[in-house]
Amino acid sequence: MEFRLIDRIRERTAQGRDDVRLGIGDDAALLAVPEGQELAVTIDTLVEGVHFPRDTAPADIGWKSLAVNLSDLAAMGASPAWALLALTLPKAQSADAIQAFIDGFAEGFAQLAQPHRLALVGGDTTSGPLTISVAVHGFVPPGKALTRAGAKVGDVVLVTGTLGDAAAGLYLLQHGGRVEAGDAPRDYLVGRLNRPTPRLAAGVALRDRANACLDISDGLLADLGHICEESSVGAEIDSVLLPRSSALLGLFDETSTRDFALSGGDDYELCFTVPSTRVADVQADLARLGCGATRIGRIVEGSGVRVREADGSWLEPARQGWDHFAA
Ligand code: ADP
Ligand code: MG
C-alpha cells in the first residue's frame, strides 16, 4: 500500500526538470547542481496540534509544509529546485482516509511547488502521529547568500508584507466565536495562517543589497533579535510603523494589532536591513514584486530590540514576548 501512496504523491507533484537525473522510485535521487551555483539546503518539521491545528485541511497542510521551507530559502536569497518529503501518518485511519489525506496534501503541495518549478525527488513514509518533514534545496550564486550576520549600525530595518495576520488567524480559530459565512477579514487572516506566501522573488531581489535578512517565523521581536545577536548590534523599532493589514485592523484594537505584529508567529515575511541610501530603490523593487517593503526602524549600537511607542516612550520588555498569547 505504501507504494500506491507514493505513486499518488509522485503523479500529483510531477515536475519536469533536466537537473533531476533520477527522481522518486530508486534508493536515492540523483541531482545535478548547476555549475557556478552554491546549494542552499534546509528542513522543517510540522507536527499536528503543535505547528498546525488538528482540523487543518490536508491541502493547507501540504501547502504550508512546503511554504515554511521555501520561506527559509527566500531568506537566504536562494531559488528553489528540489524537495524531499518525510511523511508520518497515523495508523489508526482507514485506507480510504489515508488516501484522501494524501490526495489533498499532494494537491496543496503541488499548488505551491508548480509555480516555482520545484521537483519532489524523494522521501520516506512511515506511521506514527501525523508529522510532516520537508527538506528543500535551492541555488544561490557563490558568496551572494543573505545571512543574519551582516547588519550594520545605521542600516534601516524593513519588512515585506504585513505582520501579525497569521497569529490573529490562529487566535480566531482558537477562540471560535460566531462565524458569519463569507466573513472576508476572518477568512483572510486564517488564510494567512494556513497558506503563507514565501517571499522568494523578494529574497532574490535583495541579493547584493540587504546586509542581513531572515524570515519571520517566531515573531518579529524574536527573529529581529537573531539578526542583532548574529550581527552584534541592536535595533530600535517604531510600533506605529509596523505594517498591518486592513483585515487585522478591522477586527482587533490597536494594542492587540501591535502585539500580534510584534510577537505573533507564522508570518513568513522577510525582515532585512539595508544602508539608508538603498532604501528607496529596494522599496520600489519590492513594490513591483507585489509584497512591498515597509521601514520599521534602525540598527543601532548595543544589543537587543527596543520598541518605541507612539508617544515616544519605550515598550516594557515584559510585554514583548509570546506570553501575551499563552493564556
Ligand atoms: P527505501 O526503503 O529504499 O528508502 P522507500 O520504500 O522508503 O525506499 O521509498 C521508495 C521510493 O519512494 C524512494 O525513491 C523514496 O525516495 C520515495 N518516497 C518514499 N516516501 C516518499 C514520500 N512521502 N514522498 C516522496 N517520495 C517518497
Ligand atoms: Mg525508506
mmCIF file of C-alpha atoms and ligand atoms in Angstrom:
data_model
loop_
_atom_site.group_PDB
_atom_site.id
_atom_site.type_symbol
_atom_site.label_atom_id
_atom_site.label_comp_id
_atom_site.label_asym_id
_atom_site.label_seq_id
_atom_site.Cartn_x
_atom_site.Cartn_y
_atom_site.Cartn_z
ATOM 1 C CA MET A 1 0.000 0.000 0.000
ATOM 2 C CA GLU A 2 2.807 2.353 0.812
ATOM 3 C CA PHE A 3 3.908 2.143 -2.825
ATOM 4 C CA ARG A 4 0.472 3.095 -4.126
ATOM 5 C CA LEU A 5 0.548 6.117 -1.847
ATOM 6 C CA ILE A 6 3.982 7.128 -3.094
ATOM 7 C CA ASP A 7 2.758 6.749 -6.691
ATOM 8 C CA ARG A 8 -0.161 9.075 -5.964
ATOM 9 C CA ILE A 9 2.219 11.644 -4.493
ATOM 10 C CA ARG A 10 4.539 11.283 -7.486
ATOM 11 C CA GLU A 11 1.748 11.719 -10.044
ATOM 12 C CA ARG A 12 0.300 14.754 -8.330
ATOM 13 C CA THR A 13 3.595 16.551 -7.867
ATOM 14 C CA ALA A 14 5.218 15.695 -11.214
ATOM 15 C CA GLN A 15 7.584 18.447 -12.353
ATOM 16 C CA GLY A 16 9.979 18.037 -15.278
ATOM 17 C CA ARG A 17 13.491 19.308 -14.543
ATOM 18 C CA ASP A 18 16.627 18.456 -16.511
ATOM 19 C CA ASP A 19 18.737 18.548 -13.369
ATOM 20 C CA VAL A 20 16.791 15.630 -11.839
ATOM 21 C CA ARG A 21 18.725 12.671 -13.278
ATOM 22 C CA LEU A 22 16.772 10.191 -11.136
ATOM 23 C CA GLY A 23 13.717 11.116 -9.058
ATOM 24 C CA ILE A 24 11.250 9.208 -6.859
ATOM 25 C CA GLY A 25 11.470 5.410 -7.085
ATOM 26 C CA ASP A 26 15.082 4.366 -6.541
ATOM 27 C CA ASP A 27 17.144 4.141 -3.377
ATOM 28 C CA ALA A 28 18.284 7.741 -3.723
ATOM 29 C CA ALA A 29 17.667 10.644 -6.069
ATOM 30 C CA LEU A 30 20.452 11.784 -8.398
ATOM 31 C CA LEU A 31 20.633 15.533 -8.867
ATOM 32 C CA ALA A 32 22.923 17.758 -10.923
ATOM 33 C CA VAL A 33 23.887 21.021 -9.212
ATOM 34 C CA PRO A 34 24.351 23.661 -11.941
ATOM 35 C CA GLU A 35 27.919 24.782 -12.360
ATOM 36 C CA GLY A 36 28.735 28.029 -10.608
ATOM 37 C CA GLN A 37 25.951 27.756 -8.019
ATOM 38 C CA GLU A 38 26.016 27.045 -4.314
ATOM 39 C CA LEU A 39 23.446 24.700 -2.826
ATOM 40 C CA ALA A 40 21.233 26.104 -0.043
ATOM 41 C CA VAL A 41 19.532 23.344 1.973
ATOM 42 C CA THR A 42 17.038 23.464 4.822
ATOM 43 C CA ILE A 43 14.479 21.241 6.562
ATOM 44 C CA ASP A 44 11.426 21.956 8.712
ATOM 45 C CA THR A 45 9.022 19.648 10.501
ATOM 46 C CA LEU A 46 5.333 20.296 11.174
ATOM 47 C CA VAL A 47 3.630 18.290 13.938
ATOM 48 C CA GLU A 48 -0.165 18.137 14.130
ATOM 49 C CA GLY A 49 -1.504 20.069 17.109
ATOM 50 C CA VAL A 50 1.810 21.894 17.517
ATOM 51 C CA HIS A 51 2.519 23.590 14.172
ATOM 52 C CA PHE A 52 -0.992 23.451 12.744
ATOM 53 C CA PRO A 53 -4.420 22.956 14.378
ATOM 54 C CA ARG A 54 -5.776 19.399 14.410
ATOM 55 C CA ASP A 55 -8.597 20.036 11.926
ATOM 56 C CA THR A 56 -6.498 21.821 9.283
ATOM 57 C CA ALA A 57 -7.429 20.767 5.719
ATOM 58 C CA PRO A 58 -4.914 18.327 4.154
ATOM 59 C CA ALA A 59 -4.351 20.690 1.199
ATOM 60 C CA ASP A 60 -3.472 23.513 3.596
ATOM 61 C CA ILE A 61 -1.018 21.215 5.421
ATOM 62 C CA GLY A 62 0.576 20.321 2.083
ATOM 63 C CA TRP A 63 0.934 23.973 1.123
ATOM 64 C CA LYS A 64 2.249 25.084 4.489
ATOM 65 C CA SER A 65 4.784 22.278 4.926
ATOM 66 C CA LEU A 66 6.433 23.428 1.701
ATOM 67 C CA ALA A 67 5.871 27.158 2.274
ATOM 68 C CA VAL A 68 7.786 27.283 5.569
ATOM 69 C CA ASN A 69 10.787 25.729 3.839
ATOM 70 C CA LEU A 70 10.616 27.928 0.731
ATOM 71 C CA SER A 71 10.487 30.880 3.112
ATOM 72 C CA ASP A 72 13.859 29.810 4.536
ATOM 73 C CA LEU A 73 15.319 29.707 1.023
ATOM 74 C CA ALA A 74 13.797 33.136 0.307
ATOM 75 C CA ALA A 75 15.502 34.497 3.415
ATOM 76 C CA MET A 76 18.858 33.289 2.030
ATOM 77 C CA GLY A 77 18.216 34.798 -1.405
ATOM 78 C CA ALA A 78 18.171 31.283 -2.909
ATOM 79 C CA SER A 79 15.957 29.906 -5.713
ATOM 80 C CA PRO A 80 14.245 26.556 -5.033
ATOM 81 C CA ALA A 81 14.862 23.417 -7.097
ATOM 82 C CA TRP A 82 14.228 20.140 -5.254
ATOM 83 C CA ALA A 83 12.421 18.791 -2.203
ATOM 84 C CA LEU A 84 12.316 15.648 -0.056
ATOM 85 C CA LEU A 85 9.189 14.735 1.885
ATOM 86 C CA ALA A 86 9.095 12.563 5.027
ATOM 87 C CA LEU A 87 5.504 11.701 5.953
ATOM 88 C CA THR A 88 4.469 10.113 9.243
ATOM 89 C CA LEU A 89 0.811 9.067 9.054
ATOM 90 C CA PRO A 90 -1.409 7.765 11.887
ATOM 91 C CA LYS A 91 -2.003 4.014 11.641
ATOM 92 C CA ALA A 92 -5.487 4.112 13.100
ATOM 93 C CA GLN A 93 -7.030 5.612 9.952
ATOM 94 C CA SER A 94 -8.760 3.562 7.245
ATOM 95 C CA ALA A 95 -7.032 3.127 3.879
ATOM 96 C CA ASP A 96 -9.636 5.468 2.338
ATOM 97 C CA ALA A 97 -8.954 8.159 4.926
ATOM 98 C CA ILE A 98 -5.206 7.918 4.342
ATOM 99 C CA GLN A 99 -5.706 8.098 0.585
ATOM 100 C CA ALA A 100 -7.963 11.146 0.917
ATOM 101 C CA PHE A 101 -5.380 12.811 3.118
ATOM 102 C CA ILE A 102 -2.573 12.067 0.631
ATOM 103 C CA ASP A 103 -4.591 13.370 -2.315
ATOM 104 C CA GLY A 104 -5.422 16.619 -0.517
ATOM 105 C CA PHE A 105 -1.912 17.000 0.829
ATOM 106 C CA ALA A 106 -0.331 16.448 -2.595
ATOM 107 C CA GLU A 107 -2.722 18.935 -4.203
ATOM 108 C CA GLY A 108 -1.814 21.737 -1.769
ATOM 109 C CA PHE A 109 1.876 20.885 -2.011
ATOM 110 C CA ALA A 110 1.743 20.936 -5.825
ATOM 111 C CA GLN A 111 -0.167 24.239 -5.934
ATOM 112 C CA LEU A 112 2.840 25.923 -4.347
ATOM 113 C CA ALA A 113 5.562 23.731 -5.928
ATOM 114 C CA GLN A 114 4.470 24.126 -9.543
ATOM 115 C CA PRO A 115 4.768 27.913 -9.994
ATOM 116 C CA HIS A 116 8.273 27.663 -8.505
ATOM 117 C CA ARG A 117 9.218 24.674 -10.713
ATOM 118 C CA LEU A 118 10.136 22.716 -7.600
ATOM 119 C CA ALA A 119 10.520 18.955 -8.090
ATOM 120 C CA LEU A 120 9.742 16.455 -5.319
ATOM 121 C CA VAL A 121 12.574 13.944 -5.752
ATOM 122 C CA GLY A 122 12.098 11.530 -2.863
ATOM 123 C CA GLY A 123 11.184 10.992 0.728
ATOM 124 C CA ASP A 124 10.120 8.499 3.312
ATOM 125 C CA THR A 125 6.730 7.238 4.515
ATOM 126 C CA THR A 126 6.133 5.781 7.931
ATOM 127 C CA SER A 127 3.424 5.536 10.594
ATOM 128 C CA GLY A 128 3.006 7.423 13.866
ATOM 129 C CA PRO A 129 1.487 10.738 14.999
ATOM 130 C CA LEU A 130 0.821 12.970 11.958
ATOM 131 C CA THR A 131 4.147 14.685 11.234
ATOM 132 C CA ILE A 132 5.496 16.177 8.026
ATOM 133 C CA SER A 133 9.139 16.964 7.341
ATOM 134 C CA VAL A 134 10.074 18.717 4.115
ATOM 135 C CA ALA A 135 13.648 19.395 3.068
ATOM 136 C CA VAL A 136 14.262 21.804 0.206
ATOM 137 C CA HIS A 137 17.331 22.500 -1.906
ATOM 138 C CA GLY A 138 17.930 25.718 -3.791
ATOM 139 C CA PHE A 139 20.637 27.553 -5.694
ATOM 140 C CA VAL A 140 22.402 30.803 -4.976
ATOM 141 C CA PRO A 141 25.449 32.302 -6.732
ATOM 142 C CA PRO A 142 28.625 31.824 -4.656
ATOM 143 C CA GLY A 143 29.018 34.444 -1.956
ATOM 144 C CA LYS A 144 25.613 36.016 -2.667
ATOM 145 C CA ALA A 145 23.536 34.319 0.042
ATOM 146 C CA LEU A 146 21.866 36.619 2.575
ATOM 147 C CA THR A 147 22.676 35.826 6.191
ATOM 148 C CA ARG A 148 21.714 37.106 9.640
ATOM 149 C CA ALA A 149 25.209 38.362 10.348
ATOM 150 C CA GLY A 150 25.764 41.444 8.199
ATOM 151 C CA ALA A 151 23.595 44.189 9.756
ATOM 152 C CA LYS A 152 25.493 47.479 10.262
ATOM 153 C CA VAL A 153 24.873 50.373 12.635
ATOM 154 C CA GLY A 154 22.824 52.958 10.698
ATOM 155 C CA ASP A 155 21.066 50.376 8.495
ATOM 156 C CA VAL A 156 17.328 50.743 8.038
ATOM 157 C CA VAL A 157 15.191 47.756 9.139
ATOM 158 C CA LEU A 158 12.397 46.786 6.728
ATOM 159 C CA VAL A 159 9.801 44.014 6.478
ATOM 160 C CA THR A 160 7.839 42.682 3.500
ATOM 161 C CA GLY A 161 4.047 42.438 3.508
ATOM 162 C CA THR A 162 2.101 42.856 6.742
ATOM 163 C CA LEU A 163 2.740 41.453 10.227
ATOM 164 C CA GLY A 164 0.540 39.688 12.770
ATOM 165 C CA ASP A 165 -2.068 38.261 10.382
ATOM 166 C CA ALA A 166 -1.258 34.585 10.958
ATOM 167 C CA ALA A 167 -1.217 34.899 14.753
ATOM 168 C CA ALA A 168 -4.546 36.722 14.603
ATOM 169 C CA GLY A 169 -5.907 33.958 12.352
ATOM 170 C CA LEU A 170 -4.834 31.349 14.919
ATOM 171 C CA TYR A 171 -6.408 33.411 17.694
ATOM 172 C CA LEU A 172 -9.693 33.497 15.766
ATOM 173 C CA LEU A 173 -9.609 29.709 15.228
ATOM 174 C CA GLN A 174 -8.846 29.036 18.884
ATOM 175 C CA HIS A 175 -11.339 31.476 20.329
ATOM 176 C CA GLY A 176 -14.032 30.460 17.887
ATOM 177 C CA GLY A 177 -16.960 32.752 18.402
ATOM 178 C CA ARG A 178 -19.646 33.319 15.849
ATOM 179 C CA VAL A 179 -18.517 32.948 12.260
ATOM 180 C CA GLU A 180 -20.550 34.544 9.513
ATOM 181 C CA ALA A 181 -20.495 32.839 6.130
ATOM 182 C CA GLY A 182 -18.186 34.767 3.823
ATOM 183 C CA ASP A 183 -16.585 36.674 6.695
ATOM 184 C CA ALA A 184 -13.856 38.133 4.478
ATOM 185 C CA PRO A 185 -11.471 39.606 7.097
ATOM 186 C CA ARG A 186 -11.586 36.396 9.153
ATOM 187 C CA ASP A 187 -11.034 34.241 6.058
ATOM 188 C CA TYR A 188 -8.121 36.462 5.066
ATOM 189 C CA LEU A 189 -6.384 36.103 8.444
ATOM 190 C CA VAL A 190 -6.956 32.333 8.648
ATOM 191 C CA GLY A 191 -5.701 32.081 5.049
ATOM 192 C CA ARG A 192 -2.512 33.873 6.057
ATOM 193 C CA LEU A 193 -2.048 31.235 8.777
ATOM 194 C CA ASN A 194 -2.754 28.216 6.572
ATOM 195 C CA ARG A 195 -1.292 29.380 3.264
ATOM 196 C CA PRO A 196 1.664 31.674 3.912
ATOM 197 C CA THR A 197 3.365 33.167 0.834
ATOM 198 C CA PRO A 198 7.127 32.591 0.752
ATOM 199 C CA ARG A 199 8.795 35.817 -0.492
ATOM 200 C CA LEU A 200 11.117 34.142 -2.967
ATOM 201 C CA ALA A 201 11.278 36.889 -5.586
ATOM 202 C CA ALA A 202 11.917 39.469 -2.864
ATOM 203 C CA GLY A 203 14.787 37.350 -1.496
ATOM 204 C CA VAL A 204 16.447 37.216 -4.926
ATOM 205 C CA ALA A 205 15.949 40.977 -5.367
ATOM 206 C CA LEU A 206 17.709 41.578 -2.048
ATOM 207 C CA ARG A 207 20.934 39.829 -3.119
ATOM 208 C CA ASP A 208 23.762 42.393 -3.221
ATOM 209 C CA ARG A 209 21.543 44.917 -1.421
ATOM 210 C CA ALA A 210 20.471 43.682 2.018
ATOM 211 C CA ASN A 211 23.208 43.469 4.670
ATOM 212 C CA ALA A 212 21.206 40.951 6.726
ATOM 213 C CA CYS A 213 17.970 39.045 6.168
ATOM 214 C CA LEU A 214 15.789 36.338 7.733
ATOM 215 C CA ASP A 215 12.219 35.177 7.556
ATOM 216 C CA ILE A 216 9.832 35.840 10.434
ATOM 217 C CA SER A 217 8.566 32.536 11.786
ATOM 218 C CA ASP A 218 8.595 33.104 15.561
ATOM 219 C CA GLY A 219 7.546 36.765 15.619
ATOM 220 C CA LEU A 220 9.328 39.990 14.661
ATOM 221 C CA LEU A 221 10.915 40.659 18.065
ATOM 222 C CA ALA A 222 12.360 37.177 18.428
ATOM 223 C CA ASP A 223 13.579 36.983 14.843
ATOM 224 C CA LEU A 224 14.984 40.514 14.572
ATOM 225 C CA GLY A 225 16.688 39.612 17.865
ATOM 226 C CA HIS A 226 18.539 36.859 15.947
ATOM 227 C CA ILE A 227 19.836 39.408 13.423
ATOM 228 C CA CYS A 228 21.005 41.620 16.298
ATOM 229 C CA GLU A 229 22.776 38.736 18.009
ATOM 230 C CA GLU A 230 24.462 37.414 14.881
ATOM 231 C CA SER A 231 25.455 40.920 13.758
ATOM 232 C CA SER A 232 26.478 42.181 17.257
ATOM 233 C CA VAL A 233 24.185 45.214 17.013
ATOM 234 C CA GLY A 234 20.915 46.476 18.498
ATOM 235 C CA ALA A 235 17.677 47.560 16.793
ATOM 236 C CA GLU A 236 15.072 50.227 17.511
ATOM 237 C CA ILE A 237 11.586 49.721 16.138
ATOM 238 C CA ASP A 238 8.732 52.252 15.998
ATOM 239 C CA SER A 239 5.481 50.490 16.802
ATOM 240 C CA VAL A 240 3.431 52.983 14.750
ATOM 241 C CA LEU A 241 5.368 51.933 11.623
ATOM 242 C CA LEU A 242 4.502 48.210 11.853
ATOM 243 C CA PRO A 243 2.627 47.286 8.642
ATOM 244 C CA ARG A 244 -0.775 45.806 9.490
ATOM 245 C CA SER A 245 -3.464 44.547 7.105
ATOM 246 C CA SER A 246 -6.875 46.176 6.962
ATOM 247 C CA ALA A 247 -8.347 42.795 7.986
ATOM 248 C CA LEU A 248 -6.261 42.818 11.170
ATOM 249 C CA LEU A 249 -7.012 46.481 11.935
ATOM 250 C CA GLY A 250 -10.704 45.903 11.318
ATOM 251 C CA LEU A 251 -11.076 43.021 13.779
ATOM 252 C CA PHE A 252 -8.790 43.983 16.684
ATOM 253 C CA ASP A 253 -7.983 47.056 18.786
ATOM 254 C CA GLU A 254 -4.730 48.970 18.375
ATOM 255 C CA THR A 255 -2.906 47.284 21.270
ATOM 256 C CA SER A 256 -3.795 43.781 20.048
ATOM 257 C CA THR A 257 -2.746 44.501 16.464
ATOM 258 C CA ARG A 258 0.565 45.857 17.731
ATOM 259 C CA ASP A 259 1.144 42.786 19.912
ATOM 260 C CA PHE A 260 0.245 40.393 17.089
ATOM 261 C CA ALA A 261 2.618 42.274 14.771
ATOM 262 C CA LEU A 262 5.486 42.286 17.294
ATOM 263 C CA SER A 263 5.209 38.802 18.770
ATOM 264 C CA GLY A 264 2.893 36.685 16.624
ATOM 265 C CA GLY A 265 4.486 33.753 14.811
ATOM 266 C CA ASP A 266 3.943 32.185 11.389
ATOM 267 C CA ASP A 267 4.088 35.369 9.286
ATOM 268 C CA TYR A 268 6.829 34.148 6.902
ATOM 269 C CA GLU A 269 7.570 37.705 5.819
ATOM 270 C CA LEU A 270 11.191 38.783 5.340
ATOM 271 C CA CYS A 271 12.892 41.124 7.801
ATOM 272 C CA PHE A 272 16.070 42.707 6.434
ATOM 273 C CA THR A 273 18.450 45.621 6.839
ATOM 274 C CA VAL A 274 19.825 47.896 4.117
ATOM 275 C CA PRO A 275 22.008 51.033 4.108
ATOM 276 C CA SER A 276 19.759 54.104 4.085
ATOM 277 C CA THR A 277 20.999 55.115 0.602
ATOM 278 C CA ARG A 278 19.422 51.964 -0.879
ATOM 279 C CA VAL A 279 16.041 52.075 0.857
ATOM 280 C CA ALA A 280 14.089 53.885 -1.883
ATOM 281 C CA ASP A 281 15.390 51.548 -4.622
ATOM 282 C CA VAL A 282 14.650 48.423 -2.627
ATOM 283 C CA GLN A 283 11.161 49.648 -1.745
ATOM 284 C CA ALA A 284 10.386 50.411 -5.401
ATOM 285 C CA ASP A 285 11.537 46.949 -6.496
ATOM 286 C CA LEU A 286 9.643 45.068 -3.814
ATOM 287 C CA ALA A 287 6.511 47.110 -4.548
ATOM 288 C CA ARG A 288 6.835 45.977 -8.161
ATOM 289 C CA LEU A 289 7.112 42.365 -6.947
ATOM 290 C CA GLY A 290 3.796 42.729 -5.132
ATOM 291 C CA CYS A 291 4.814 42.302 -1.480
ATOM 292 C CA GLY A 292 6.129 45.801 -0.797
ATOM 293 C CA ALA A 293 8.586 46.683 1.965
ATOM 294 C CA THR A 294 7.952 48.927 4.963
ATOM 295 C CA ARG A 295 10.677 50.627 7.017
ATOM 296 C CA ILE A 296 10.067 49.923 10.692
ATOM 297 C CA GLY A 297 13.244 51.046 12.432
ATOM 298 C CA ARG A 298 17.022 51.260 12.550
ATOM 299 C CA ILE A 299 20.089 49.285 13.519
ATOM 300 C CA VAL A 300 21.938 50.909 16.441
ATOM 301 C CA GLU A 301 24.969 50.196 18.585
ATOM 302 C CA GLY A 302 24.414 47.831 21.503
ATOM 303 C CA SER A 303 22.288 44.714 21.661
ATOM 304 C CA GLY A 304 18.671 43.580 21.634
ATOM 305 C CA VAL A 305 15.494 45.024 20.135
ATOM 306 C CA ARG A 306 13.735 48.044 21.646
ATOM 307 C CA VAL A 307 10.264 49.203 20.636
ATOM 308 C CA ARG A 308 9.241 52.887 20.727
ATOM 309 C CA GLU A 309 5.571 53.712 21.300
ATOM 310 C CA ALA A 310 3.627 56.488 19.537
ATOM 311 C CA ASP A 311 4.227 58.860 22.493
ATOM 312 C CA GLY A 312 7.988 58.287 22.366
ATOM 313 C CA SER A 313 8.132 56.017 25.436
ATOM 314 C CA TRP A 314 9.777 52.597 25.279
ATOM 315 C CA LEU A 315 7.600 49.495 25.457
ATOM 316 C CA GLU A 316 8.082 47.398 28.610
ATOM 317 C CA PRO A 317 10.226 44.329 27.796
ATOM 318 C CA ALA A 318 7.767 42.173 29.761
ATOM 319 C CA ARG A 319 5.135 42.928 27.143
ATOM 320 C CA GLN A 320 7.295 41.909 24.213
ATOM 321 C CA GLY A 321 7.147 38.124 24.442
ATOM 322 C CA TRP A 322 4.862 35.283 23.496
ATOM 323 C CA ASP A 323 3.287 35.327 26.978
ATOM 324 C CA HIS A 324 0.525 37.568 25.786
ATOM 325 C CA PHE A 325 -0.776 34.727 23.638
ATOM 326 C CA ALA A 326 -0.194 31.930 26.137
ATOM 327 C CA ALA A 327 -3.412 32.467 28.135
HETATM 328 P P1 ADP B 1 13.906 2.785 0.756
HETATM 329 O O1 ADP B 1 13.401 1.785 1.723
HETATM 330 O O2 ADP B 1 14.918 2.294 -0.231
HETATM 331 O O3 ADP B 1 14.281 4.071 1.411
HETATM 332 P P2 ADP B 1 11.197 3.568 0.258
HETATM 333 O O4 ADP B 1 10.300 2.391 0.138
HETATM 334 O O5 ADP B 1 11.234 4.303 1.568
HETATM 335 O O6 ADP B 1 12.656 3.141 -0.192
HETATM 336 O O7 ADP B 1 10.862 4.613 -0.879
HETATM 337 C C1 ADP B 1 10.784 4.208 -2.239
HETATM 338 C C2 ADP B 1 10.955 5.431 -3.089
HETATM 339 O O8 ADP B 1 9.879 6.316 -2.855
HETATM 340 C C3 ADP B 1 12.231 6.221 -2.809
HETATM 341 O O9 ADP B 1 12.694 6.733 -4.034
HETATM 342 C C4 ADP B 1 11.757 7.319 -1.900
HETATM 343 O O10 ADP B 1 12.577 8.470 -2.050
HETATM 344 C C5 ADP B 1 10.344 7.563 -2.392
HETATM 345 N N1 ADP B 1 9.429 8.024 -1.323
HETATM 346 C C6 ADP B 1 9.057 7.358 -0.191
HETATM 347 N N2 ADP B 1 8.191 8.079 0.540
HETATM 348 C C7 ADP B 1 8.005 9.240 -0.142
HETATM 349 C C8 ADP B 1 7.229 10.409 0.096
HETATM 350 N N3 ADP B 1 6.466 10.565 1.177
HETATM 351 N N4 ADP B 1 7.301 11.416 -0.819
HETATM 352 C C9 ADP B 1 8.085 11.286 -1.906
HETATM 353 N N5 ADP B 1 8.819 10.222 -2.199
HETATM 354 C C10 ADP B 1 8.789 9.211 -1.324
HETATM 355 MG MG MG B 2 12.747 4.454 3.265
#
